Amino acid sequence: MIRGRTIRRAIAALLAALLLSGAWAPSVSWAETKEQLNEVRQILEEYHLSKPDDKDLNQTEIDKMVESLHDPYTQYFDDEEWKSFASDLEQNFTGIGIVLVQENGRIYIEEVIAGSPAEKAGFQAGDVISSVNGKSAKGLSISDLQGKLRGIAGTSVTVGVDRNGKMLTLTAVRQALQLPAASGQMMGEGVGYLALTGFTTDAGTQFAKQLDKLEKSGMTSLVIDLRNNGGGYVTAAQKIASLFVKNGVLAHLKDRDGNDDPLPLSGGGKPYPVTILVNGYSASASELLAGALQDYGVAKLVGTKTYGKGVVQSIIPLQSGGVIKVTVQEYFTPKGRKVDKTGLQPDQVVEGAEEQLIEAYRDSGGTQLSASVGKGTVVINGVRTTHPYAAVQQGNRWYVSLRLAAALTGASVGYEAKTKSVTVSRDGKAFPLKNGDGRLINKNGWNLVDLSVMEQWFPSLTGGAVDGVLKLSVR
């Protein structure tokens, strides 16, 4: 998580004080340490078999200083490393703009990025990648295939796809792309869904635009998805939180001397309820935003405990070249809750990506649910998640993820150790499924249940297959 550069001079002074105090070499004075370093450097450059140069030895010295702090968030970057880090932070890459998922040895397109070369070329979610530039994609991993699809901007790649049994050949020209930080859609019954994948420099602006679209579409409640969002810029979190809090603070930032630098919020306020989805990979700026909205009673958190990164870094360019990212403050929520190495506890703990989404939808007032399951994904009321092996066809029977089916019907899943059976329960009724029961199978560690059995137990659930995808609905 990165603040602006307004405190650069002060932090530079702090770093100088740290080095001058000998904090990284306490047994000797600075002058003696410098003399020893120069002497050792000269000997190594003159005699060592590997012929090290100044750059190699400088890098080693810097790495040792940073490592001595035992802080995973303080890092030194040379110019190329910083360029790559900054690009990742802004979610930039060069390619054609598709997201992939693998199931049963086949690699499917999970998502086509809006406005990308892939969208213009006609790629669709659910397509199976069969070849790249005339060479079969069979046996390739997702990372191998991504390597073949990415490349130099302006070059083209030809991809063979299988679309429900129809073979197509599509060509796209690679270009520099930025994954959108914010995307939104209506889930039905007035429930809006807004996913935030990162806190890029323009994430606040993107979020506000998506929120405005949802509000104009008649949204009466909002689900914000911060799962797997590792953070980014504090200023983006501050801008987003200001949309929901009329007068307050995003967090209390405290430096090493205990000085408090609160981040103000003002001007916002919404008339509708908000639910925030979080998990163990929601970190840094995600925790800033979620913690503030939870403290002010603006939002309810659903999911699992967050990562627990409650420290702030500042970016300081070095006059001699390179950049150092330095931990300068620890933050606490508006009510003073500690986040670092602790995380945020959800108001409602729910395991499983689809189960979390279903609970958030219901918590927002939604009652009618639909799901499409297959080709490595599960789509809940239009919101896509990755879940290989969530549905399997065996003969004329379809088996669906037990926990997904239970969540759709509002049932719970438990395990009876005495009878060695899985139990599905709702409204005081329990339905056991013993080990070895043909109605329950296991695929890649997932329990799947015969769909016809769930339909019998819960008549509100109906389902059927279309083009190899299982369609489920609950009313």
Short mmCIF file of C-alpha atoms in Angstrom, two decimals:
data_model
loop_
_atom_site.label_atom_id
_atom_site.label_comp_id
_atom_site.label_asym_id
_atom_site.label_seq_id
_atom_site.Cartn_x
_atom_site.Cartn_y
_atom_site.Cartn_z
CA MET A 1 0.00 0.00 0.00
CA ILE A 2 1.59 3.28 -1.13
CA ARG A 3 1.02 6.87 -0.08
CA GLY A 4 1.94 9.87 -2.22
CA ARG A 5 5.41 11.34 -2.26
CA THR A 6 4.68 14.39 -0.11
CA ILE A 7 6.71 12.96 2.78
CA ARG A 8 9.71 12.00 0.66
CA ARG A 9 12.14 14.45 2.27
CA ALA A 10 11.10 13.54 5.80
CA ILE A 11 11.45 9.82 5.08
CA ALA A 12 14.84 10.36 3.44
CA ALA A 13 15.97 12.06 6.64
CA LEU A 14 14.64 9.17 8.70
CA LEU A 15 16.51 6.68 6.54
CA ALA A 16 19.72 8.68 6.87
CA ALA A 17 19.29 8.70 10.64
CA LEU A 18 18.71 4.94 10.62
CA LEU A 19 21.91 4.29 8.69
CA LEU A 20 23.98 6.78 10.65
CA SER A 21 22.91 5.18 13.91
CA GLY A 22 24.44 1.91 12.74
CA ALA A 23 21.14 0.06 13.12
CA TRP A 24 22.21 -2.55 10.56
CA ALA A 25 25.73 -3.02 12.02
CA PRO A 26 25.52 -2.26 15.76
CA SER A 27 28.89 -3.71 16.76
CA VAL A 28 31.01 -1.03 15.02
CA SER A 29 30.86 2.68 14.24
CA TRP A 30 29.76 3.96 10.84
CA ALA A 31 33.26 5.07 9.84
CA GLU A 32 34.78 1.68 10.68
CA THR A 33 31.99 -0.15 8.87
CA LYS A 34 32.46 1.97 5.76
CA GLU A 35 36.20 1.35 5.83
CA GLN A 36 35.70 -2.38 6.20
CA LEU A 37 33.16 -2.48 3.40
CA ASN A 38 35.48 -0.67 1.02
CA GLU A 39 38.38 -2.96 1.90
CA VAL A 40 36.37 -6.14 1.45
CA ARG A 41 34.91 -4.80 -1.78
CA GLN A 42 38.39 -4.08 -3.17
CA ILE A 43 39.65 -7.56 -2.28
CA LEU A 44 36.65 -9.31 -3.83
CA GLU A 45 36.83 -7.28 -7.02
CA GLU A 46 40.54 -7.96 -7.38
CA TYR A 47 40.77 -11.62 -6.44
CA HIS A 48 37.42 -13.46 -6.47
CA LEU A 49 37.06 -16.09 -9.19
CA SER A 50 33.66 -14.77 -10.35
CA LYS A 51 35.06 -11.30 -11.14
CA PRO A 52 32.28 -9.35 -9.36
CA ASP A 53 31.78 -5.72 -10.31
CA ASP A 54 30.52 -2.74 -8.32
CA LYS A 55 26.92 -3.26 -9.39
CA ASP A 56 26.83 -6.85 -8.11
CA LEU A 57 28.38 -5.94 -4.76
CA ASN A 58 26.22 -2.85 -4.32
CA GLN A 59 23.11 -4.91 -4.90
CA THR A 60 24.24 -7.44 -2.30
CA GLU A 61 24.90 -4.72 0.30
CA ILE A 62 21.51 -3.12 -0.26
CA ASP A 63 19.75 -6.48 -0.07
CA LYS A 64 21.47 -7.25 3.25
CA MET A 65 20.43 -3.92 4.74
CA VAL A 66 16.82 -4.42 3.72
CA GLU A 67 16.78 -8.04 4.88
CA SER A 68 18.10 -7.02 8.30
CA LEU A 69 14.81 -5.17 8.95
CA HIS A 70 12.83 -8.44 8.74
CA ASP A 71 10.06 -6.54 6.95
CA PRO A 72 8.62 -8.25 3.85
CA TYR A 73 7.14 -4.96 2.63
CA THR A 74 10.33 -2.87 2.59
CA GLN A 75 12.03 -3.53 -0.75
CA TYR A 76 14.69 -2.09 -3.02
CA PHE A 77 14.07 -2.07 -6.78
CA ASP A 78 16.52 -1.27 -9.53
CA ASP A 79 15.06 0.69 -12.43
CA GLU A 80 13.87 -2.36 -14.37
CA GLU A 81 12.42 -4.06 -11.28
CA TRP A 82 10.54 -0.91 -10.35
CA LYS A 83 9.14 -0.56 -13.85
CA SER A 84 7.82 -4.13 -13.64
CA PHE A 85 6.43 -3.66 -10.11
CA ALA A 86 4.67 -0.41 -11.02
CA SER A 87 3.21 -2.03 -14.12
CA ASP A 88 1.83 -4.92 -12.05
CA LEU A 89 0.42 -2.49 -9.50
CA GLU A 90 -1.48 -0.71 -12.27
CA GLN A 91 -2.59 -4.11 -13.65
CA ASN A 92 -0.89 -3.57 -17.02
CA PHE A 93 0.17 -6.35 -19.41
CA THR A 94 0.59 -7.04 -23.11
CA GLY A 95 -1.61 -9.68 -24.68
CA ILE A 96 -5.00 -10.25 -26.30
CA GLY A 97 -7.19 -9.92 -23.20
CA ILE A 98 -8.57 -13.29 -22.06
CA VAL A 99 -8.68 -15.02 -18.68
CA LEU A 100 -8.21 -18.81 -18.69
CA VAL A 101 -9.36 -21.71 -16.52
CA GLN A 102 -8.58 -25.44 -16.78
CA GLU A 103 -10.89 -28.41 -16.26
CA ASN A 104 -10.56 -32.07 -17.29
CA GLY A 105 -7.40 -31.32 -19.25
CA ARG A 106 -9.07 -28.63 -21.36
CA ILE A 107 -8.34 -24.91 -21.08
CA TYR A 108 -11.41 -22.71 -21.36
CA ILE A 109 -11.76 -18.98 -21.73
CA GLU A 110 -13.26 -17.85 -18.44
CA GLU A 111 -13.59 -14.19 -19.36
CA VAL A 112 -12.97 -11.87 -22.31
CA ILE A 113 -11.87 -8.39 -21.23
CA ALA A 114 -14.16 -5.66 -22.55
CA GLY A 115 -12.61 -3.63 -25.37
CA SER A 116 -9.69 -6.05 -25.77
CA PRO A 117 -8.30 -7.47 -29.05
CA ALA A 118 -9.87 -10.81 -28.07
CA GLU A 119 -13.33 -9.27 -27.85
CA LYS A 120 -12.87 -7.57 -31.22
CA ALA A 121 -11.67 -10.86 -32.76
CA GLY A 122 -14.78 -12.71 -31.56
CA PHE A 123 -13.50 -14.82 -28.65
CA GLN A 124 -16.20 -15.85 -26.16
CA ALA A 125 -16.29 -17.12 -22.59
CA GLY A 126 -16.60 -20.91 -22.67
CA ASP A 127 -14.44 -21.37 -25.80
CA VAL A 128 -11.89 -24.18 -25.53
CA ILE A 129 -8.37 -23.28 -26.70
CA SER A 130 -7.34 -26.04 -29.11
CA SER A 131 -4.28 -24.52 -30.85
CA VAL A 132 -2.01 -21.48 -30.97
CA ASN A 133 -0.37 -20.49 -34.26
CA GLY A 134 -1.21 -23.88 -35.72
CA LYS A 135 0.29 -25.92 -32.86
CA SER A 136 -1.92 -28.04 -30.62
CA ALA A 137 -2.59 -26.74 -27.11
CA LYS A 138 -3.21 -30.26 -25.78
CA GLY A 139 -1.23 -30.97 -22.63
CA LEU A 140 -0.25 -27.35 -22.04
CA SER A 141 -0.65 -25.76 -18.62
CA ILE A 142 -2.37 -22.40 -18.26
CA SER A 143 0.98 -20.67 -17.65
CA ASP A 144 2.48 -22.28 -20.79
CA LEU A 145 -0.50 -21.20 -22.85
CA GLN A 146 -0.42 -17.67 -21.44
CA GLY A 147 3.23 -17.44 -22.45
CA LYS A 148 2.30 -18.28 -26.04
CA LEU A 149 -0.59 -15.82 -26.13
CA ARG A 150 1.39 -12.92 -24.71
CA GLY A 151 4.12 -11.22 -26.66
CA ILE A 152 5.22 -7.95 -28.24
CA ALA A 153 2.56 -5.32 -28.83
CA GLY A 154 1.59 -5.12 -32.50
CA THR A 155 2.25 -8.78 -33.27
CA SER A 156 -0.62 -11.14 -34.07
CA VAL A 157 -1.53 -14.58 -32.76
CA THR A 158 -3.86 -17.10 -34.36
CA VAL A 159 -5.89 -19.26 -31.98
CA GLY A 160 -8.02 -22.29 -32.70
CA VAL A 161 -11.07 -22.63 -30.44
CA ASP A 162 -13.75 -25.25 -29.94
CA ARG A 163 -17.12 -23.59 -29.40
CA ASN A 164 -19.65 -26.25 -28.44
CA GLY A 165 -18.22 -28.65 -31.01
CA LYS A 166 -17.71 -26.07 -33.76
CA MET A 167 -14.04 -25.42 -34.63
CA LEU A 168 -13.12 -21.77 -35.27
CA THR A 169 -9.86 -19.98 -36.07
CA LEU A 170 -9.54 -16.47 -34.65
CA THR A 171 -6.72 -13.96 -35.03
CA ALA A 172 -5.99 -11.11 -32.62
CA VAL A 173 -3.29 -8.44 -32.49
CA ARG A 174 -1.53 -8.15 -29.17
CA GLN A 175 -1.58 -4.77 -27.46
CA ALA A 176 -0.79 -3.13 -24.15
CA LEU A 177 -3.80 -3.57 -21.87
CA GLN A 178 -4.88 -2.55 -18.40
CA LEU A 179 -7.20 -4.83 -16.50
CA PRO A 180 -10.13 -2.72 -15.26
CA ALA A 181 -9.86 -2.11 -11.53
CA ALA A 182 -13.63 -1.85 -11.11
CA SER A 183 -16.52 -3.57 -12.87
CA GLY A 184 -20.20 -3.64 -12.02
CA GLN A 185 -23.47 -5.30 -12.96
CA MET A 186 -26.96 -5.86 -11.62
CA MET A 187 -27.66 -9.28 -10.11
CA GLY A 188 -31.42 -8.88 -10.06
CA GLU A 189 -34.04 -7.69 -7.56
CA GLY A 190 -32.30 -4.35 -7.16
CA VAL A 191 -29.01 -5.88 -5.98
CA GLY A 192 -25.93 -4.30 -7.53
CA TYR A 193 -22.54 -6.02 -7.67
CA LEU A 194 -19.27 -4.07 -7.89
CA ALA A 195 -15.95 -5.91 -8.01
CA LEU A 196 -12.72 -4.10 -7.22
CA THR A 197 -9.61 -6.04 -8.25
CA GLY A 198 -6.94 -3.52 -7.24
CA PHE A 199 -6.36 -0.03 -5.88
CA THR A 200 -4.69 1.46 -8.94
CA THR A 201 -4.13 5.20 -9.30
CA ASP A 202 -7.50 5.57 -11.04
CA ALA A 203 -9.41 2.90 -9.09
CA GLY A 204 -11.38 5.54 -7.20
CA THR A 205 -12.58 7.16 -10.41
CA GLN A 206 -13.44 3.79 -11.98
CA PHE A 207 -15.35 2.73 -8.86
CA ALA A 208 -17.35 5.97 -8.78
CA LYS A 209 -18.34 5.58 -12.44
CA GLN A 210 -19.48 1.99 -11.96
CA LEU A 211 -21.40 2.95 -8.83
CA ASP A 212 -23.17 5.75 -10.67
CA LYS A 213 -24.23 3.34 -13.44
CA LEU A 214 -25.66 0.89 -10.88
CA GLU A 215 -27.54 3.63 -9.07
CA LYS A 216 -29.06 4.82 -12.35
CA SER A 217 -30.11 1.21 -13.04
CA GLY A 218 -32.34 1.24 -9.95
CA MET A 219 -29.98 -0.34 -7.42
CA THR A 220 -31.46 -0.65 -3.91
CA SER A 221 -28.59 -2.55 -2.25
CA LEU A 222 -24.90 -3.07 -3.08
CA VAL A 223 -22.40 -5.92 -2.89
CA ILE A 224 -18.74 -4.82 -3.06
CA ASP A 225 -16.33 -7.66 -3.85
CA LEU A 226 -12.85 -7.18 -2.35
CA ARG A 227 -11.87 -10.86 -2.39
CA ASN A 228 -8.34 -11.54 -3.68
CA ASN A 229 -7.65 -7.79 -3.79
CA GLY A 230 -4.12 -7.32 -2.45
CA GLY A 231 -4.33 -3.53 -2.19
CA GLY A 232 -2.54 -0.60 -3.81
CA TYR A 233 -2.73 3.14 -3.27
CA VAL A 234 -4.14 4.59 -0.04
CA THR A 235 -5.52 7.57 -1.93
CA ALA A 236 -7.77 5.25 -3.99
CA ALA A 237 -9.21 3.67 -0.83
CA GLN A 238 -9.72 7.15 0.64
CA LYS A 239 -11.62 8.32 -2.45
CA ILE A 240 -13.89 5.26 -2.47
CA ALA A 241 -14.62 5.38 1.27
CA SER A 242 -15.54 9.07 0.92
CA LEU A 243 -18.46 8.01 -1.27
CA PHE A 244 -20.04 6.27 1.73
CA VAL A 245 -18.96 8.27 4.81
CA LYS A 246 -20.17 11.85 5.34
CA ASN A 247 -17.61 12.81 7.96
CA GLY A 248 -14.90 10.64 9.47
CA VAL A 249 -11.51 9.06 8.85
CA LEU A 250 -10.37 6.18 6.69
CA ALA A 251 -7.81 5.13 9.29
CA HIS A 252 -5.38 6.38 11.92
CA LEU A 253 -1.81 6.20 10.56
CA LYS A 254 0.84 6.09 13.27
CA ASP A 255 4.56 6.48 12.67
CA ARG A 256 7.39 4.93 14.70
CA ASP A 257 7.16 7.74 17.29
CA GLY A 258 3.45 7.20 17.81
CA ASN A 259 2.35 10.33 15.94
CA ASP A 260 -1.19 9.95 14.56
CA ASP A 261 -1.92 11.10 11.00
CA PRO A 262 -5.66 10.42 10.40
CA LEU A 263 -6.88 10.23 6.81
CA PRO A 264 -10.07 12.32 6.53
CA LEU A 265 -13.29 11.30 4.79
CA SER A 266 -16.12 13.67 3.92
CA GLY A 267 -19.00 14.35 1.58
CA GLY A 268 -20.45 10.85 1.06
CA GLY A 269 -23.38 8.84 2.35
CA LYS A 270 -25.69 6.36 0.62
CA PRO A 271 -29.31 5.44 1.35
CA TYR A 272 -28.91 1.73 0.61
CA PRO A 273 -27.31 -1.16 2.56
CA VAL A 274 -23.83 -2.38 1.59
CA THR A 275 -22.31 -5.85 1.92
CA ILE A 276 -18.56 -6.35 1.39
CA LEU A 277 -17.12 -9.72 0.37
CA VAL A 278 -13.67 -10.46 1.84
CA ASN A 279 -11.33 -13.42 2.16
CA GLY A 280 -7.80 -14.31 3.24
CA TYR A 281 -6.35 -12.54 0.21
CA SER A 282 -8.10 -9.22 0.88
CA ALA A 283 -5.18 -7.13 2.10
CA SER A 284 -3.76 -3.67 2.63
CA ALA A 285 -5.98 -1.02 1.00
CA SER A 286 -8.81 -3.58 0.88
CA GLU A 287 -8.62 -3.83 4.66
CA LEU A 288 -8.46 -0.04 4.97
CA LEU A 289 -11.71 0.34 3.02
CA ALA A 290 -13.52 -2.65 4.55
CA GLY A 291 -12.43 -1.78 8.10
CA ALA A 292 -13.61 1.83 7.82
CA LEU A 293 -17.02 0.98 6.36
CA GLN A 294 -17.47 -1.76 8.95
CA ASP A 295 -16.58 0.59 11.83
CA TYR A 296 -19.03 3.26 10.69
CA GLY A 297 -21.84 0.73 10.28
CA VAL A 298 -22.02 1.43 6.56
CA ALA A 299 -21.24 -2.14 5.49
CA LYS A 300 -21.45 -5.70 6.71
CA LEU A 301 -18.51 -8.00 5.94
CA VAL A 302 -19.22 -11.51 4.60
CA GLY A 303 -16.58 -14.18 3.93
CA THR A 304 -13.45 -15.16 5.82
CA LYS A 305 -10.88 -13.26 7.88
CA THR A 306 -8.73 -10.87 5.84
CA TYR A 307 -4.96 -11.13 5.31
CA GLY A 308 -3.75 -8.71 7.99
CA LYS A 309 -1.45 -6.17 6.28
CA GLY A 310 -1.84 -3.05 8.36
CA VAL A 311 1.29 -1.11 7.47
CA VAL A 312 1.88 1.67 4.96
CA GLN A 313 4.80 2.03 2.56
CA SER A 314 6.21 5.15 0.92
CA ILE A 315 8.02 5.14 -2.40
CA ILE A 316 11.34 7.02 -2.42
CA PRO A 317 13.37 7.39 -5.65
CA LEU A 318 17.13 7.28 -5.00
CA GLN A 319 19.34 9.96 -6.48
CA SER A 320 21.87 7.27 -7.38
CA GLY A 321 19.23 5.23 -9.24
CA GLY A 322 16.56 2.76 -8.26
CA VAL A 323 13.66 3.04 -5.83
CA ILE A 324 13.13 1.94 -2.25
CA LYS A 325 9.70 1.07 -0.84
CA VAL A 326 9.80 1.69 2.90
CA THR A 327 7.35 0.83 5.67
CA VAL A 328 6.74 4.14 7.44
CA GLN A 329 3.44 3.81 9.31
CA GLU A 330 1.03 1.32 10.85
CA TYR A 331 -2.67 1.94 10.46
CA PHE A 332 -5.64 1.31 12.72
CA THR A 333 -9.34 1.41 11.82
CA PRO A 334 -11.43 4.46 12.78
CA LYS A 335 -12.34 2.71 16.06
CA GLY A 336 -8.68 1.91 16.73
CA ARG A 337 -8.71 -1.76 15.77
CA LYS A 338 -5.32 -3.25 14.91
CA VAL A 339 -5.13 -4.86 11.46
CA ASP A 340 -1.48 -5.81 10.95
CA LYS A 341 -0.93 -9.56 11.46
CA THR A 342 -4.51 -9.70 12.79
CA GLY A 343 -6.87 -9.07 9.89
CA LEU A 344 -10.53 -8.14 9.93
CA GLN A 345 -13.17 -10.54 11.21
CA PRO A 346 -16.29 -10.75 9.00
CA ASP A 347 -19.72 -10.10 10.50
CA GLN A 348 -20.75 -13.38 8.91
CA VAL A 349 -18.19 -16.12 8.27
CA VAL A 350 -18.89 -18.06 5.07
CA GLU A 351 -16.50 -20.48 3.33
CA GLY A 352 -16.42 -20.99 -0.45
CA ALA A 353 -16.48 -18.41 -3.25
CA GLU A 354 -19.95 -19.26 -4.57
CA GLU A 355 -21.43 -19.71 -1.10
CA GLN A 356 -20.09 -16.27 -0.11
CA LEU A 357 -21.63 -14.64 -3.17
CA ILE A 358 -24.98 -16.34 -2.59
CA GLU A 359 -25.01 -15.26 1.06
CA ALA A 360 -24.15 -11.67 0.12
CA TYR A 361 -26.96 -11.64 -2.44
CA ARG A 362 -29.47 -12.94 0.08
CA ASP A 363 -28.16 -10.55 2.71
CA SER A 364 -28.85 -7.74 0.22
CA GLY A 365 -32.49 -8.78 -0.15
CA GLY A 366 -32.23 -11.12 -3.14
CA THR A 367 -34.44 -14.23 -3.18
CA GLN A 368 -34.35 -15.59 -6.74
CA LEU A 369 -31.11 -17.35 -7.66
CA SER A 370 -29.79 -18.89 -10.86
CA ALA A 371 -26.49 -20.63 -11.58
CA SER A 372 -24.67 -21.91 -14.65
CA VAL A 373 -22.13 -24.60 -13.80
CA GLY A 374 -19.49 -26.05 -16.11
CA LYS A 375 -16.43 -25.39 -18.29
CA GLY A 376 -14.41 -24.47 -15.20
CA THR A 377 -16.74 -21.76 -13.96
CA VAL A 378 -19.83 -21.08 -11.88
CA VAL A 379 -21.98 -18.07 -12.77
CA ILE A 380 -24.32 -16.86 -10.00
CA ASN A 381 -26.94 -14.38 -11.21
CA GLY A 382 -24.53 -13.22 -13.90
CA VAL A 383 -21.42 -13.00 -11.70
CA ARG A 384 -18.69 -15.39 -12.85
CA THR A 385 -16.34 -17.30 -10.52
CA THR A 386 -13.70 -19.92 -11.23
CA HIS A 387 -14.58 -23.41 -9.99
CA PRO A 388 -13.38 -26.45 -11.95
CA TYR A 389 -15.28 -29.71 -11.34
CA ALA A 390 -18.34 -28.01 -9.83
CA ALA A 391 -20.53 -30.21 -12.06
CA VAL A 392 -19.91 -33.62 -13.63
CA GLN A 393 -22.03 -35.72 -15.96
CA GLN A 394 -21.97 -39.51 -15.53
CA GLY A 395 -24.23 -41.31 -17.97
CA ASN A 396 -27.62 -39.64 -17.81
CA ARG A 397 -26.99 -38.22 -14.35
CA TRP A 398 -25.63 -34.83 -13.42
CA TYR A 399 -23.73 -34.35 -10.19
CA VAL A 400 -23.27 -30.87 -8.77
CA SER A 401 -21.12 -29.47 -5.98
CA LEU A 402 -22.86 -30.40 -2.73
CA ARG A 403 -22.00 -27.13 -0.99
CA LEU A 404 -23.11 -25.07 -3.98
CA ALA A 405 -26.43 -26.91 -4.25
CA ALA A 406 -26.98 -26.57 -0.49
CA ALA A 407 -26.19 -22.85 -0.56
CA LEU A 408 -28.61 -22.28 -3.43
CA THR A 409 -31.42 -23.98 -1.49
CA GLY A 410 -30.54 -22.34 1.83
CA ALA A 411 -29.49 -25.65 3.39
CA SER A 412 -26.39 -26.42 5.47
CA VAL A 413 -23.90 -29.27 5.11
CA GLY A 414 -22.47 -31.20 8.05
CA TYR A 415 -20.63 -34.42 8.77
CA GLU A 416 -21.72 -37.14 11.18
CA ALA A 417 -18.62 -38.94 12.44
CA LYS A 418 -20.54 -41.81 14.03
CA THR A 419 -22.38 -42.77 10.87
CA LYS A 420 -19.63 -41.53 8.54
CA SER A 421 -22.18 -39.65 6.51
CA VAL A 422 -22.62 -36.18 5.06
CA THR A 423 -25.84 -34.50 6.16
CA VAL A 424 -27.81 -31.84 4.32
CA SER A 425 -30.15 -29.94 6.65
CA ARG A 426 -32.84 -27.27 6.38
CA ASP A 427 -35.93 -26.28 8.35
CA GLY A 428 -35.27 -28.95 10.97
CA LYS A 429 -35.04 -31.77 8.42
CA ALA A 430 -31.81 -33.71 7.85
CA PHE A 431 -30.95 -35.80 4.79
CA PRO A 432 -27.96 -38.18 5.21
CA LEU A 433 -25.61 -39.32 2.45
CA LYS A 434 -23.33 -42.12 3.60
CA ASN A 435 -19.89 -42.90 2.22
CA GLY A 436 -20.24 -45.22 -0.74
CA ASP A 437 -23.73 -43.94 -1.46
CA GLY A 438 -24.05 -43.71 -5.24
CA ARG A 439 -25.84 -40.39 -4.86
CA LEU A 440 -22.60 -38.80 -3.63
CA ILE A 441 -19.28 -38.83 -5.52
CA ASN A 442 -15.93 -37.15 -5.06
CA LYS A 443 -14.10 -35.37 -7.86
CA ASN A 444 -10.70 -33.77 -7.27
CA GLY A 445 -11.48 -33.39 -3.57
CA TRP A 446 -14.99 -31.96 -4.09
CA ASN A 447 -18.15 -33.73 -2.94
CA LEU A 448 -20.80 -33.73 -5.67
CA VAL A 449 -24.41 -34.83 -5.21
CA ASP A 450 -26.88 -36.29 -7.67
CA LEU A 451 -28.92 -33.30 -8.87
CA SER A 452 -32.15 -35.32 -8.99
CA VAL A 453 -31.76 -36.09 -5.28
CA MET A 454 -31.43 -32.41 -4.38
CA GLU A 455 -34.45 -31.61 -6.56
CA GLN A 456 -36.41 -34.26 -4.69
CA TRP A 457 -35.40 -32.93 -1.26
CA PHE A 458 -35.80 -29.27 -2.22
CA PRO A 459 -38.49 -28.84 -4.91
CA SER A 460 -37.65 -25.14 -5.28
CA LEU A 461 -34.43 -26.24 -7.03
CA THR A 462 -34.66 -27.13 -10.72
CA GLY A 463 -31.93 -27.84 -13.24
CA GLY A 464 -31.04 -29.04 -16.72
CA ALA A 465 -28.07 -29.13 -19.08
CA VAL A 466 -27.56 -26.88 -22.14
CA ASP A 467 -24.44 -27.33 -24.36
CA GLY A 468 -22.58 -29.15 -21.58
CA VAL A 469 -23.39 -26.52 -18.95
CA LEU A 470 -25.71 -27.26 -16.04
CA LYS A 471 -28.37 -24.59 -15.50
CA LEU A 472 -29.84 -24.31 -11.99
CA SER A 473 -32.50 -22.04 -10.57
CA VAL A 474 -34.13 -21.56 -7.18
CA ARG A 475 -37.37 -19.72 -6.59
#
